[in-house]
Backbone as a chain_set.jsonl record, in Angstrom:
{"seq": "MDKKQIRTIFLYEFKLGRKAAETARNINHVFGESTTSERTVQHWFKIFRGGDESLEDKEGKHMSKMTRVQL", "coords": {"N": [[243.679, -74.903, -48.574], [244.854, -77.222, -46.273], [244.109, -78.341, -42.859], [246.441, -79.211, -41.515], [248.49, -77.893, -42.86], [247.922, -75.219, -42.242], [248.262, -75.346, -39.472], [250.971, -75.854, -39.372], [251.945, -73.386, -40.115], [251.008, -71.957, -37.895], [252.679, -73.064, -35.892], [255.204, -72.268, -36.825], [254.953, -69.434, -36.669], [254.542, -69.231, -33.908], [257.028, -70.133, -32.94], [258.572, -68.046, -33.811], [257.873, -66.183, -32.004], [255.623, -64.635, -32.266], [252.489, -62.967, -31.642], [249.166, -64.266, -31.07], [247.061, -62.792, -32.247], [248.381, -61.278, -34.217], [249.379, -63.338, -35.792], [246.989, -64.548, -36.74], [245.953, -62.39, -38.226], [247.966, -62.108, -40.199], [247.851, -64.604, -41.548], [245.182, -64.613, -42.477], [245.259, -62.378, -44.105], [246.903, -63.203, -46.209], [245.83, -65.7, -47.09], [243.079, -65.474, -47.129], [240.169, -64.07, -45.623], [238.611, -65.787, -43.998], [240.188, -67.868, -43.186], [241.376, -68.537, -40.693], [240.928, -68.032, -37.121], [241.532, -65.711, -34.458], [241.069, -66.911, -32.005], [241.368, -69.658, -32.582], [244.091, -69.729, -33.205], [245.113, -68.959, -30.702], [244.356, -71.199, -29.211], [245.989, -73.233, -30.355], [248.543, -72.155, -29.851], [248.578, -72.354, -27.09], [248.681, -75.139, -26.791], [251.203, -75.607, -27.967], [252.83, -74.173, -26.164], [252.632, -75.862, -24.019], [254.348, -77.825, -24.711], [253.699, -79.67, -26.643], [254.099, -80.305, -29.907], [252.833, -81.559, -31.923], [250.886, -81.741, -34.844], [248.54, -82.904, -35.34], [245.012, -83.766, -35.127], [243.493, -84.04, -31.954], [242.094, -86.727, -30.151], [238.984, -86.512, -28.596], [237.245, -83.814, -27.115], [237.002, -82.298, -29.447], [236.189, -83.995, -31.379], [233.333, -85.132, -33.029], [230.324, -86.73, -31.817], [229.403, -88.591, -33.672], [231.722, -89.139, -35.16], [233.334, -90.4, -33.204], [231.803, -92.68, -32.745], [231.937, -93.913, -35.236], [234.599, -94.64, -35.31]], "CA": [[244.764, -75.228, -47.668], [244.308, -78.12, -45.258], [244.356, -77.992, -41.459], [247.829, -79.459, -41.114], [249.306, -76.816, -43.422], [247.674, -74.026, -41.424], [248.883, -75.583, -38.165], [252.413, -75.694, -39.56], [252.17, -71.937, -40.056], [250.843, -71.582, -36.483], [253.891, -73.455, -35.171], [256.26, -71.374, -37.307], [254.724, -68.118, -36.069], [254.762, -69.408, -32.47], [258.474, -70.219, -32.719], [259.106, -66.704, -34.048], [257.476, -65.332, -30.885], [254.519, -63.76, -32.65], [251.239, -63.028, -30.882], [248.079, -64.95, -31.775], [246.315, -61.828, -33.073], [249.208, -60.96, -35.382], [249.414, -64.547, -36.616], [245.693, -64.668, -37.418], [245.885, -61.317, -39.234], [248.882, -62.43, -41.301], [247.318, -65.747, -42.3], [243.961, -64.195, -43.169], [245.638, -61.425, -45.154], [247.503, -63.928, -47.333], [245.051, -66.843, -47.576], [241.644, -65.177, -47.145], [239.682, -63.629, -44.319], [237.982, -66.821, -43.16], [241.106, -69.0, -43.069], [241.521, -68.901, -39.284], [240.484, -67.012, -36.172], [242.475, -65.476, -33.363], [240.795, -67.927, -30.978], [241.985, -70.915, -33.014], [245.537, -69.575, -33.033], [245.359, -68.999, -29.257], [244.228, -72.604, -28.808], [247.189, -73.969, -30.771], [249.697, -71.617, -29.122], [248.515, -72.953, -25.749], [249.178, -76.512, -26.948], [252.643, -75.526, -28.202], [253.465, -73.768, -24.906], [252.645, -77.052, -23.168], [255.385, -78.728, -25.182], [253.189, -80.571, -27.683], [254.209, -79.691, -31.227], [252.138, -82.397, -32.894], [249.916, -80.947, -35.598], [247.399, -83.784, -35.595], [243.831, -83.616, -34.285], [243.489, -84.834, -30.733], [240.814, -87.374, -29.874], [238.374, -85.911, -27.418], [236.1, -82.925, -27.256], [236.877, -81.748, -30.789], [235.594, -84.995, -32.265], [231.893, -85.231, -32.859], [229.835, -88.023, -31.351], [229.333, -89.466, -34.833], [233.083, -89.563, -35.484], [233.766, -91.366, -32.19], [231.058, -93.917, -32.968], [232.459, -94.515, -36.456], [235.914, -95.212, -35.037]], "C": [[244.192, -76.109, -46.555], [244.759, -77.724, -43.847], [245.818, -78.15, -41.057], [248.761, -78.375, -41.663], [249.151, -75.535, -42.605], [248.356, -74.178, -40.067], [250.399, -75.487, -38.236], [252.777, -74.214, -39.51], [252.01, -71.449, -38.622], [252.13, -71.865, -35.713], [255.063, -72.555, -35.556], [256.146, -70.0, -36.642], [254.964, -68.157, -34.558], [256.259, -69.396, -32.164], [259.17, -68.887, -32.986], [258.745, -65.74, -32.919], [256.349, -64.374, -31.206], [253.317, -63.963, -31.732], [250.164, -63.694, -31.736], [247.333, -63.996, -32.709], [247.086, -61.493, -34.349], [249.258, -62.147, -36.345], [248.121, -64.699, -37.404], [245.557, -63.617, -38.519], [246.741, -61.653, -40.449], [248.323, -63.547, -42.177], [246.092, -65.334, -43.105], [244.251, -63.197, -44.29], [246.125, -62.163, -46.403], [246.559, -64.958, -47.946], [243.539, -66.612, -47.615], [241.116, -64.975, -45.738], [239.071, -64.715, -43.442], [238.891, -68.035, -42.954], [241.253, -69.467, -41.631], [240.949, -67.791, -38.42], [241.56, -66.845, -35.105], [242.308, -66.536, -32.277], [241.431, -69.27, -31.333], [243.497, -70.853, -32.835], [245.889, -69.624, -31.545], [245.331, -70.43, -28.745], [245.501, -73.374, -29.141], [248.442, -73.456, -30.087], [249.735, -72.191, -27.704], [249.056, -74.388, -25.785], [250.697, -76.498, -27.121], [253.389, -75.118, -26.931], [253.567, -74.938, -23.937], [253.657, -78.095, -23.62], [254.959, -79.697, -26.271], [253.237, -79.85, -29.026], [253.62, -80.568, -32.322], [251.065, -81.55, -33.57], [248.645, -81.724, -35.904], [246.228, -83.437, -34.68], [243.962, -84.523, -33.077], [242.126, -85.481, -30.575], [240.252, -86.74, -28.615], [237.273, -84.961, -27.796], [235.945, -82.341, -28.653], [236.265, -82.736, -31.771], [234.095, -85.075, -31.992], [231.518, -86.619, -32.359], [229.814, -89.022, -32.501], [230.725, -89.991, -35.187], [233.573, -90.605, -34.494], [233.081, -92.701, -32.39], [231.614, -94.641, -34.189], [233.819, -95.162, -36.233], [235.75, -96.532, -34.345]], "O": [[243.164, -75.777, -45.964], [245.655, -76.899, -43.666], [246.363, -77.312, -40.339], [249.719, -77.986, -40.994], [250.133, -74.852, -42.315], [248.963, -73.229, -39.57], [251.042, -75.084, -37.267], [253.796, -73.837, -38.931], [252.791, -70.613, -38.17], [252.616, -71.012, -34.97], [255.829, -72.13, -34.691], [257.127, -69.472, -36.117], [255.527, -67.218, -33.994], [256.701, -68.723, -31.233], [260.244, -68.63, -32.443], [259.245, -64.616, -32.874], [256.143, -63.397, -30.486], [253.164, -65.021, -31.123], [250.24, -63.688, -32.964], [247.011, -64.361, -33.84], [246.505, -61.432, -35.433], [249.189, -61.973, -37.561], [248.155, -64.952, -38.608], [245.096, -63.924, -39.618], [246.301, -61.502, -41.589], [248.324, -63.442, -43.404], [245.98, -65.669, -44.284], [243.558, -63.181, -45.307], [245.789, -61.781, -47.524], [246.484, -65.085, -49.168], [242.798, -67.474, -48.089], [241.558, -65.623, -44.789], [239.029, -64.55, -42.223], [238.415, -69.11, -42.589], [241.255, -70.67, -41.371], [240.538, -66.743, -38.92], [242.385, -67.732, -34.887], [243.29, -67.002, -31.7], [241.975, -69.944, -30.459], [244.112, -71.812, -32.369], [246.868, -70.268, -31.167], [246.177, -70.829, -27.945], [246.032, -74.091, -28.292], [249.33, -74.247, -29.769], [250.811, -72.481, -27.181], [249.807, -74.792, -24.897], [251.399, -77.289, -26.492], [254.459, -75.654, -26.645], [254.49, -74.994, -23.125], [253.805, -79.136, -22.98], [255.779, -80.468, -26.77], [252.495, -78.893, -29.249], [253.875, -80.35, -33.506], [250.414, -80.732, -32.92], [247.781, -81.252, -36.642], [246.419, -82.886, -33.595], [244.479, -85.636, -33.171], [241.106, -84.845, -30.838], [240.993, -86.467, -27.67], [236.463, -85.245, -28.679], [234.845, -81.923, -29.015], [235.866, -82.355, -32.872], [233.664, -85.083, -30.839], [232.301, -87.563, -32.466], [230.175, -90.184, -32.314], [230.878, -91.176, -35.484], [234.17, -91.602, -34.9], [233.706, -93.748, -32.223], [231.745, -95.865, -34.172], [234.153, -96.138, -36.904], [236.741, -97.187, -34.022]]}, "num_chains": 1, "name": "protein.A"}
């Protein structure tokens, strides 16, 4: 499952009013224990609370130095 698919589930769960811990548990139960972490879900819920529902990677601290140089 790719990142965008997982993030779509994050957004769905967020819109249902679920907590990050519950969302992570549900996803890991269905797709495998290492699919996501509670911290990752918290990160995306924070973005969604800020009004940004884009599921794309943001340029910045999450991009490695090598990736920025290649761009």
